[in-house]
Backbone as CSV, one residue per row, in Angstrom:
resi,resn,N_x,N_y,N_z,CA_x,CA_y,CA_z,C_x,C_y,C_z
1,MET,-32.481,18.859,9.922,-33.261,18.129,9.085,-32.436,17.690,7.577
2,ALA,-31.534,18.579,7.393,-30.891,18.170,6.033,-29.835,16.894,6.489
3,THR,-29.081,16.991,7.856,-28.276,16.231,8.168,-28.991,14.800,8.455
4,ALA,-30.229,14.869,8.804,-30.981,13.608,9.165,-31.171,13.005,7.655
5,PHE,-31.362,13.619,6.535,-31.789,12.987,5.436,-30.454,12.470,4.760
6,VAL,-29.217,13.132,4.878,-27.890,12.509,4.695,-27.793,11.371,5.148
7,TYR,-28.093,11.320,6.434,-27.780,9.942,7.225,-28.497,8.864,6.624
8,VAL,-29.897,9.143,6.392,-30.743,8.047,5.899,-30.460,7.632,4.569
9,ASN,-29.829,8.427,3.530,-29.347,8.310,2.284,-27.848,7.585,2.337
10,ASP,-27.297,7.913,3.196,-25.598,7.327,3.050,-25.586,6.323,4.228
11,ARG,-26.097,6.007,5.220,-26.088,4.892,6.095,-26.049,3.584,5.194
12,ALA,-25.259,2.522,5.850,-25.197,1.183,5.438,-26.710,0.711,5.168
13,GLY,-27.037,0.226,3.914,-28.404,-0.165,3.607,-29.518,0.983,3.396
14,GLY,-28.943,2.181,3.249,-29.881,3.303,3.097,-30.079,3.783,1.673
15,LEU,-30.669,4.655,1.302,-31.174,5.070,0.130,-30.142,4.871,-1.164
16,SER,-28.688,5.420,-0.920,-27.967,5.372,-1.989,-27.659,3.733,-2.204
17,ASP,-27.518,2.993,-1.095,-27.336,1.555,-1.512,-28.421,0.936,-2.013
18,TRP,-29.778,1.512,-1.668,-31.037,0.910,-2.495,-30.794,1.317,-3.971
19,ARG,-30.168,2.527,-4.353,-30.080,3.096,-5.939,-28.926,2.249,-6.346
20,MET,-27.942,1.874,-5.706,-26.649,1.089,-6.196,-27.267,-0.522,-6.377
21,SER,-28.040,-0.923,-5.580,-28.647,-2.339,-5.715,-29.493,-2.517,-7.024
22,LYS,-30.339,-1.254,-7.263,-30.949,-1.306,-8.291,-30.161,-1.411,-9.627
23,ALA,-29.138,-0.353,-9.597,-28.305,-0.390,-10.781,-27.563,-1.415,-11.151
24,MET,-27.154,-2.272,-10.201,-26.476,-3.566,-10.213,-27.390,-4.699,-10.721
25,GLY,-28.906,-4.479,-10.682,-29.814,-5.480,-10.932,-30.229,-6.558,-9.754
26,MET,-29.888,-5.992,-8.730,-30.028,-6.832,-7.411,-31.453,-6.548,-6.909
27,ARG,-31.973,-7.528,-6.288,-33.325,-7.498,-5.794,-33.317,-7.122,-4.141
28,GLU,-32.368,-7.398,-3.657,-32.072,-7.184,-2.244,-31.124,-5.992,-2.122
29,THR,-31.300,-5.000,-1.170,-30.456,-3.994,-0.956,-29.085,-4.252,-0.252
30,ILE,-28.044,-3.965,-0.879,-26.651,-4.307,-0.314,-26.321,-3.290,0.994
31,HIS,-25.606,-3.560,1.690,-24.914,-2.997,2.980,-23.834,-2.369,2.676
32,ILE,-23.701,-1.052,1.993,-22.071,-0.798,2.089,-21.803,-0.125,3.205
33,PRO,-20.542,-0.487,3.903,-20.224,0.168,5.262,-19.569,1.535,5.029
34,ILE,-19.512,2.303,6.016,-18.903,3.721,6.098,-17.400,3.539,6.602
35,GLY,-16.524,4.143,6.172,-15.325,4.357,6.800,-14.690,5.606,7.080
36,LYS,-13.727,5.580,7.822,-13.210,6.980,8.037,-12.255,7.525,7.047
37,THR,-11.792,6.676,6.264,-10.924,6.871,5.261,-11.346,6.113,3.945
38,SER,-10.665,6.796,2.778,-11.058,6.012,1.531,-10.539,4.514,1.692
39,ALA,-9.256,4.414,2.095,-8.776,2.846,2.253,-9.647,2.151,3.399
40,GLU,-10.125,2.840,4.320,-10.844,1.851,5.193,-12.135,1.479,4.778
41,ALA,-12.833,2.244,3.825,-14.086,2.225,3.371,-13.881,0.907,2.343
42,ILE,-12.875,0.849,1.680,-12.775,-0.288,0.663,-12.350,-1.559,1.578
43,GLN,-11.638,-1.383,2.430,-11.153,-2.575,3.120,-12.442,-3.136,3.987
44,LYS,-13.368,-2.419,4.448,-14.498,-2.924,5.048,-15.363,-3.293,4.218
45,PHE,-15.376,-3.015,2.837,-16.635,-3.390,1.832,-15.825,-4.842,1.313
46,ARG,-14.641,-4.882,1.059,-14.064,-6.079,0.520,-13.736,-7.138,1.652
47,GLY,-14.059,-6.829,2.923,-14.031,-7.789,3.817,-12.565,-7.894,4.374
48,ASN,-11.849,-6.887,4.522,-10.640,-6.795,5.207,-9.554,-7.702,4.780
49,ASP,-9.461,-8.147,3.495,-8.694,-8.977,2.980,-7.063,-8.510,2.972
50,ASP,-6.333,-9.234,3.791,-5.017,-9.103,4.078,-4.122,-9.237,2.940
51,SER,-4.578,-9.873,1.702,-3.912,-10.019,0.563,-3.891,-8.783,-0.465
52,LEU,-5.209,-8.119,-0.062,-5.210,-6.735,-0.963,-4.449,-5.721,-0.342
53,GLN,-3.650,-5.112,-1.366,-2.566,-4.015,-1.019,-3.009,-2.697,-2.024
54,ILE,-3.082,-1.664,-1.120,-3.172,-0.533,-1.984,-1.923,0.059,-2.454
55,ILE,-1.854,0.253,-3.848,-0.614,0.769,-4.372,-0.638,2.148,-4.934
56,HIS,-1.710,2.847,-5.079,-1.770,3.908,-5.616,-3.275,4.707,-5.233
57,GLN,-3.430,5.934,-4.796,-4.526,6.660,-4.767,-4.562,7.922,-5.715
58,GLU,-5.618,8.247,-6.470,-5.758,9.209,-7.107,-7.043,10.020,-6.834
59,PRO,-6.767,11.237,-6.568,-8.035,12.102,-6.095,-8.883,12.485,-7.389
60,VAL,-10.320,12.465,-7.230,-11.006,12.481,-8.303,-12.204,13.490,-7.752
61,ASN,-12.874,14.158,-8.773,-14.053,14.904,-8.394,-15.026,14.100,-7.202
62,GLY,-15.316,14.496,-6.038,-16.183,13.774,-5.364,-15.638,12.475,-4.415
63,GLY,-14.340,12.228,-4.765,-13.884,11.168,-4.033,-12.380,10.644,-4.251
64,MET,-12.123,9.560,-4.472,-10.859,8.917,-4.629,-11.018,7.364,-5.370
65,ILE,-9.972,7.330,-6.311,-9.887,6.167,-6.982,-8.626,5.390,-6.196
66,LEU,-8.861,4.404,-5.917,-7.894,3.544,-5.232,-7.231,2.221,-6.110
67,PHE,-6.050,2.170,-6.535,-5.527,1.044,-7.188,-4.919,0.005,-6.266
68,THR,-5.350,-1.251,-6.272,-5.050,-2.305,-5.389,-4.595,-3.647,-6.012
69,HIS,-3.909,-4.421,-5.587,-3.462,-5.938,-6.099,-3.344,-6.741,-5.111
70,ARG,-3.634,-8.041,-5.408,-3.384,-9.069,-4.537,-2.162,-9.476,-4.489
71,THR,-1.543,-9.711,-3.340,-0.201,-10.050,-3.099,-0.124,-11.620,-3.262
72,SER,-1.398,-12.421,-2.867,-1.258,-13.853,-2.919,-1.289,-14.234,-4.269
73,GLN,-1.389,-13.447,-5.371,-1.271,-13.885,-6.902,0.021,-13.834,-7.541
74,GLU,1.035,-14.389,-7.008,2.244,-13.912,-7.464,2.587,-14.234,-9.025
75,ASN,2.037,-15.183,-9.504,2.296,-15.551,-11.020,1.426,-14.762,-11.853
76,ASN,0.407,-13.927,-11.583,-0.325,-13.392,-12.343,-0.259,-11.773,-12.326
77,SER,-0.692,-11.328,-13.388,-0.680,-9.718,-13.405,-2.123,-9.326,-12.998
78,ASN,-2.221,-8.752,-11.688,-3.712,-8.489,-11.245,-3.590,-7.069,-11.041
79,LEU,-4.992,-6.329,-10.921,-4.963,-4.969,-10.570,-6.439,-4.645,-10.583
80,GLN,-6.703,-4.130,-9.277,-8.114,-3.731,-9.044,-8.256,-2.266,-8.900
81,VAL,-9.503,-1.515,-9.563,-9.566,-0.185,-9.227,-10.964,-0.137,-8.403
82,GLU,-10.749,0.753,-7.381,-11.956,1.051,-6.441,-12.380,2.576,-6.356
83,TYR,-13.753,2.818,-6.596,-14.005,4.295,-6.453,-14.619,4.233,-5.048
84,ALA,-14.151,5.382,-4.177,-14.652,5.603,-2.892,-15.132,7.179,-3.030
85,ARG,-16.435,7.314,-2.335,-17.219,8.679,-2.578,-16.948,9.297,-1.118
86,LYS,-16.431,10.708,-1.033,-16.641,11.307,0.216,-17.864,11.885,0.626
87,ILE,-18.338,11.380,1.874,-19.795,11.729,2.424,-19.565,12.482,3.534
88,LEU,-20.755,13.175,4.264,-20.731,13.830,5.342,-20.231,13.283,6.481
89,PHE,-20.190,11.755,6.777,-19.908,11.098,7.933,-18.668,10.169,7.515
90,GLY,-18.121,10.342,6.337,-16.738,9.336,6.251,-16.415,9.176,4.462
91,TRP,-16.389,8.081,4.437,-16.083,7.483,3.005,-16.936,6.307,2.810
92,LYS,-17.483,6.131,1.477,-18.144,4.799,0.985,-17.661,4.158,-0.322
93,TRP,-17.769,3.034,-0.387,-17.371,2.326,-1.529,-18.439,2.652,-2.651
94,VAL,-18.086,2.941,-3.978,-19.122,2.976,-4.835,-19.194,2.140,-5.890
95,TRP,-18.024,2.017,-6.784,-17.853,0.996,-7.994,-16.493,0.733,-8.002
96,GLY,-16.366,-0.584,-8.599,-15.166,-0.959,-8.942,-14.979,-2.170,-9.709
97,GLY,-13.743,-2.574,-10.124,-13.517,-3.853,-10.924,-11.904,-3.998,-11.153
98,GLY,-11.574,-5.362,-11.366,-10.302,-5.578,-11.631,-10.365,-6.899,-12.345
99,TYR,-8.884,-7.333,-12.743,-8.787,-8.222,-13.350,-7.347,-9.144,-12.959
100,SER,-7.114,-10.431,-13.184,-6.028,-11.140,-13.087,-5.760,-12.151,-14.337
101,ILE,-4.566,-11.917,-14.676,-4.233,-12.441,-15.975,-2.904,-13.251,-15.833
102,GLY,-3.003,-14.758,-16.054,-1.644,-15.408,-15.768,-0.699,-15.199,-16.965
103,GLN,0.569,-15.616,-16.531,1.459,-15.500,-17.353,1.569,-16.484,-18.495
104,SER,1.553,-16.203,-19.827,1.540,-17.069,-21.030,2.765,-17.536,-21.235
105,SER,3.119,-18.870,-21.808,4.441,-19.563,-22.017,4.631,-19.329,-23.619
106,GLN,3.453,-18.651,-24.358,3.621,-18.588,-25.901,4.199,-17.096,-26.211
107,PHE,3.831,-16.308,-25.518,4.430,-14.824,-25.472,4.557,-14.199,-24.247
108,THR,5.052,-12.932,-24.365,5.329,-11.947,-23.316,4.555,-10.765,-23.280
109,ALA,3.769,-10.346,-22.384,2.855,-9.338,-22.454,3.517,-8.112,-22.548
110,ALA,3.080,-7.100,-23.133,3.924,-5.750,-23.107,3.097,-4.643,-22.027
111,LEU,1.716,-4.923,-22.271,0.889,-4.170,-21.256,-0.351,-5.010,-21.076
112,ASP,-0.967,-4.809,-20.046,-2.237,-5.483,-19.821,-3.280,-4.237,-19.492
113,TYR,-4.688,-4.522,-19.392,-5.587,-3.629,-19.331,-6.893,-3.860,-18.822
114,MET,-7.839,-3.071,-18.424,-9.322,-3.589,-18.177,-10.120,-2.083,-18.654
115,SER,-11.203,-2.232,-19.114,-12.068,-1.125,-19.283,-13.357,-0.898,-18.279
116,ILE,-13.661,0.003,-17.699,-14.792,0.080,-16.775,-15.875,1.142,-17.155
117,PRO,-16.913,0.736,-17.662,-17.775,1.790,-18.207,-18.592,2.420,-17.141
118,GLU,-19.200,3.361,-17.477,-19.849,4.193,-16.198,-21.074,3.511,-15.956
119,LEU,-21.405,3.922,-14.810,-22.845,3.125,-14.423,-24.043,4.063,-14.379
120,ASP,-24.943,3.368,-15.037,-26.168,4.151,-15.155,-26.759,4.861,-13.724
121,HIS,-27.067,6.264,-13.825,-27.705,6.842,-12.676,-26.926,6.698,-11.491
122,ILE,-25.667,6.563,-11.531,-24.629,6.308,-10.339,-23.612,7.386,-10.829
123,SER,-23.196,8.568,-10.203,-22.369,9.360,-10.242,-20.818,8.758,-9.959
124,THR,-19.957,8.384,-10.859,-18.604,7.826,-10.866,-17.703,8.487,-11.839
125,PRO,-16.396,8.582,-11.611,-15.568,8.984,-12.554,-15.341,8.106,-13.781
126,PHE,-15.943,7.030,-14.077,-15.983,6.250,-15.180,-16.797,6.586,-16.207
127,PRO,-16.546,6.390,-17.568,-15.540,5.291,-18.025,-14.209,5.589,-17.887
128,MET,-13.390,4.553,-17.768,-12.018,4.358,-17.675,-11.173,3.085,-17.941
129,VAL,-10.097,3.365,-18.651,-9.349,2.383,-18.872,-7.971,2.193,-18.136
130,PHE,-7.597,1.039,-17.585,-6.403,1.213,-16.867,-5.563,-0.134,-16.930
131,GLY,-4.470,-0.284,-16.508,-3.714,-1.680,-16.399,-2.107,-1.441,-16.098
132,HIS,-1.481,-2.539,-16.164,-0.096,-2.353,-16.012,0.746,-2.146,-17.207
133,ILE,1.957,-1.563,-17.320,2.897,-1.469,-18.127,3.916,-2.751,-17.755
134,LEU,4.267,-3.549,-18.631,5.095,-4.936,-18.336,6.478,-4.906,-19.168
135,ASP,6.484,-4.042,-20.079,7.553,-3.850,-20.925,8.224,-2.300,-20.803
136,PRO,9.318,-2.141,-20.361,9.598,-0.816,-20.181,10.025,-0.174,-21.377
137,SER,9.900,-0.808,-22.569,10.254,0.214,-23.805,8.796,1.083,-24.092
138,ILE,7.903,0.574,-23.399,6.466,1.339,-23.477,6.664,2.669,-22.605
139,LYS,6.642,3.813,-23.067,6.951,5.089,-22.545,5.780,5.973,-22.482
140,ARG,4.725,5.752,-23.415,3.535,6.561,-23.582,2.550,5.894,-24.168
141,ILE,1.071,5.856,-23.415,-0.148,5.076,-23.853,-1.154,6.204,-24.194
142,THR,-2.095,5.912,-25.358,-3.104,6.652,-25.391,-4.381,5.927,-25.666
143,ILE,-5.532,6.612,-25.532,-6.645,5.777,-25.968,-7.477,6.776,-26.895
144,GLU,-7.823,6.008,-28.074,-8.254,6.862,-29.287,-9.671,6.563,-29.624
145,ILE,-10.656,7.286,-29.542,-11.916,7.190,-29.806,-12.269,7.850,-31.142
146,LYS,-13.398,7.642,-31.632,-14.073,8.664,-32.853,-15.312,9.106,-32.264
147,VAL,-15.262,10.428,-32.607,-16.594,11.343,-32.252,-16.768,11.957,-33.529
148,ASN,-17.978,11.749,-34.147,-18.268,12.182,-35.377,-17.549,11.741,-36.494
149,GLY,-17.041,10.726,-36.288,-16.040,10.159,-37.442,-14.601,10.713,-37.225
150,LYS,-14.316,11.612,-36.163,-12.969,12.151,-36.073,-12.356,11.587,-34.871
151,PRO,-11.009,11.270,-35.006,-10.227,10.749,-33.773,-10.129,11.753,-32.651
152,VAL,-10.517,11.028,-31.325,-10.063,12.117,-30.194,-9.196,11.078,-29.564
153,VAL,-8.198,11.762,-28.860,-7.127,11.054,-28.470,-6.958,11.512,-26.803
154,SER,-6.992,10.667,-25.843,-6.642,10.838,-24.546,-5.512,10.084,-23.970
155,GLU,-4.820,11.232,-23.277,-3.475,10.614,-22.841,-3.455,10.046,-21.395
156,ALA,-3.024,8.702,-21.362,-2.823,8.002,-20.269,-1.705,8.738,-19.132
157,LYS,-2.207,8.519,-18.056,-1.098,8.965,-16.782,-0.413,7.545,-16.330
158,LEU,0.798,7.881,-16.425,1.681,6.618,-15.731,2.304,6.855,-14.377
159,VAL,2.122,5.875,-13.658,2.559,6.197,-12.212,3.302,4.852,-11.908
160,GLU,4.633,5.190,-11.327,5.403,4.061,-10.567,5.086,3.881,-9.328
161,VAL,4.619,2.769,-9.199,4.034,2.157,-8.046,4.984,1.096,-7.118
162,GLY,6.108,1.021,-7.684,7.154,-0.098,-7.065,8.397,-0.280,-7.784
163,PRO,9.449,-1.010,-7.507,10.513,-1.240,-8.453,10.031,-1.906,-9.576
164,GLU,10.467,-1.213,-10.688,9.924,-1.789,-11.954,8.699,-1.862,-12.283
165,GLN,7.698,-1.363,-11.482,6.072,-1.506,-11.622,5.474,-0.249,-11.839
166,VAL,4.913,-0.094,-12.978,4.152,0.948,-13.413,2.859,0.798,-14.043
167,ILE,1.824,1.376,-13.413,0.457,1.624,-13.811,-0.048,2.389,-14.739
168,TRP,-0.913,2.524,-15.523,-1.374,3.508,-16.437,-2.984,3.576,-16.341
169,PHE,-3.464,4.804,-16.429,-5.076,4.859,-16.343,-5.387,6.274,-17.236
170,VAL,-6.665,5.761,-17.680,-7.270,7.195,-18.639,-8.697,7.357,-18.086
171,PHE,-9.010,8.556,-17.735,-10.352,8.741,-17.470,-10.998,9.157,-18.791
172,LEU,-11.992,8.808,-19.254,-12.650,9.044,-20.380,-14.061,9.873,-20.347
173,SER,-14.323,10.651,-21.382,-15.555,11.411,-21.214,-16.849,10.364,-21.021
174,SER,-17.869,10.796,-20.333,-19.038,9.849,-20.384,-19.475,9.654,-21.827
175,SER,-19.431,10.828,-22.632,-19.866,10.731,-24.081,-18.959,9.537,-24.874
176,ALA,-17.983,9.043,-24.556,-17.076,8.352,-25.048,-17.836,6.797,-25.243
177,THR,-17.745,6.207,-26.566,-18.382,4.863,-26.919,-17.451,4.009,-27.438
178,ILE,-17.679,2.819,-27.429,-16.971,1.677,-28.121,-17.126,1.942,-29.578
179,PRO,-16.070,1.802,-30.456,-14.750,0.963,-29.862,-13.699,2.155,-29.399
180,TYR,-12.882,1.532,-28.615,-11.558,2.426,-28.083,-10.477,1.533,-28.787
181,GLU,-9.367,2.276,-28.932,-8.135,1.732,-29.360,-7.007,2.036,-28.736
182,ILE,-6.625,1.112,-27.851,-5.146,1.288,-27.127,-4.074,1.398,-28.040
183,LYS,-3.150,2.674,-27.769,-1.839,2.643,-28.431,-0.739,2.788,-27.474
184,GLY,0.397,1.861,-27.597,1.511,2.187,-26.921,2.846,2.605,-27.537
185,PHE,3.434,3.605,-27.061,4.556,4.217,-28.032,5.722,3.947,-27.077
186,ASN,6.932,3.983,-27.740,8.337,3.869,-27.182,8.956,5.442,-27.185
187,ASP,10.095,5.541,-26.471,10.694,6.759,-26.260,10.857,7.534,-27.357
188,LYS,10.946,7.181,-28.536,11.118,7.710,-29.986,9.615,8.247,-30.572
189,GLY,8.491,7.934,-29.727,7.336,8.222,-30.242,6.814,7.251,-31.408
190,GLU,7.556,6.120,-31.288,7.001,5.084,-32.449,5.802,4.357,-31.880
191,LEU,5.003,4.047,-32.721,3.970,3.021,-32.083,4.223,1.720,-32.165
192,ILE,4.382,0.974,-30.917,4.973,-0.404,-30.948,3.843,-1.432,-30.390
193,THR,2.766,-0.906,-30.218,1.609,-1.890,-29.827,0.240,-1.406,-29.829
194,HIS,-0.543,-1.749,-30.372,-2.068,-1.216,-30.251,-3.240,-2.284,-30.359
195,LYS,-4.121,-1.977,-29.922,-5.446,-2.926,-30.032,-6.632,-2.422,-29.508
196,LYS,-7.723,-2.682,-30.372,-9.161,-1.988,-30.588,-9.990,-2.852,-29.424
197,ILE,-10.470,-2.076,-28.659,-11.507,-2.541,-27.606,-12.951,-2.394,-28.099
198,GLU,-13.513,-3.759,-28.084,-14.947,-3.716,-28.694,-15.960,-3.851,-27.544
199,ASP,-15.464,-4.161,-26.346,-16.431,-4.422,-25.223,-16.046,-3.466,-24.199
200,PRO,-17.321,-2.688,-23.528,-16.935,-1.826,-22.431,-16.412,-2.229,-21.228
201,ASN,-16.480,-3.665,-21.324,-15.976,-4.193,-20.182,-14.905,-5.432,-20.081
202,ASP,-14.000,-5.088,-21.253,-13.113,-5.991,-21.740,-11.743,-5.708,-20.881
203,SER,-10.798,-6.830,-20.792,-9.578,-7.055,-20.352,-9.024,-7.801,-21.142
204,GLY,-7.614,-7.694,-20.904,-6.579,-8.468,-21.761,-5.368,-7.870,-21.710
205,SER,-4.474,-8.532,-22.944,-3.074,-8.057,-22.909,-2.608,-7.807,-24.250
206,LEU,-1.534,-7.038,-24.486,-0.999,-6.529,-25.700,0.283,-6.814,-25.567
207,ILE,0.881,-7.322,-26.875,2.442,-7.760,-27.056,2.781,-6.902,-28.205
208,LEU,4.120,-6.587,-27.928,5.126,-5.662,-28.917,4.786,-6.209,-30.294
209,GLY,4.691,-5.348,-31.368,4.111,-5.685,-32.535,2.970,-5.778,-32.944
210,ASP,1.970,-6.104,-32.052,0.491,-5.980,-32.504,0.012,-4.946,-33.033
């Protein structure tokens, strides 16, 4: 009986997909396919896009966060985060988001970022802030929020995903609220770039000296 309920809940177009569709404000129920692995679940949901390359996987409670980028966008800094949930019959995509930022002729970005808020009534590891480190002088990144008027600092995890390619990400408490402040530091601990985020769905770039 329990297995039957799990199947009805988690099958493509099932109850979990109905709840997700409602949370996304959709009138019709989306059909989220089941994969044998977290990577296969993402690839199936995204349509087996050959330009989508998985560059890092981060285990989280209940599932996996996958970082991907599109190899077809050579002149852009692009990064996508996908959350896949482990279920009885395999894996399912739950939520994600990404950005693509073109190179500027006016300045060279030190890092880029995107903020993903939590999803109402859907269990995810979000809110989260993530991005690329584009300037090697940045050795540490923090996200600072204020709780009851006092600063609370969350340390970013930095991961080398390729030659001279480093991503960073921070999982925030569900009680975290806008504004957030991104701070980047050099190897001496000096603050060399920072920016305040006022939008929970924001994305953009920081330059040195900001």
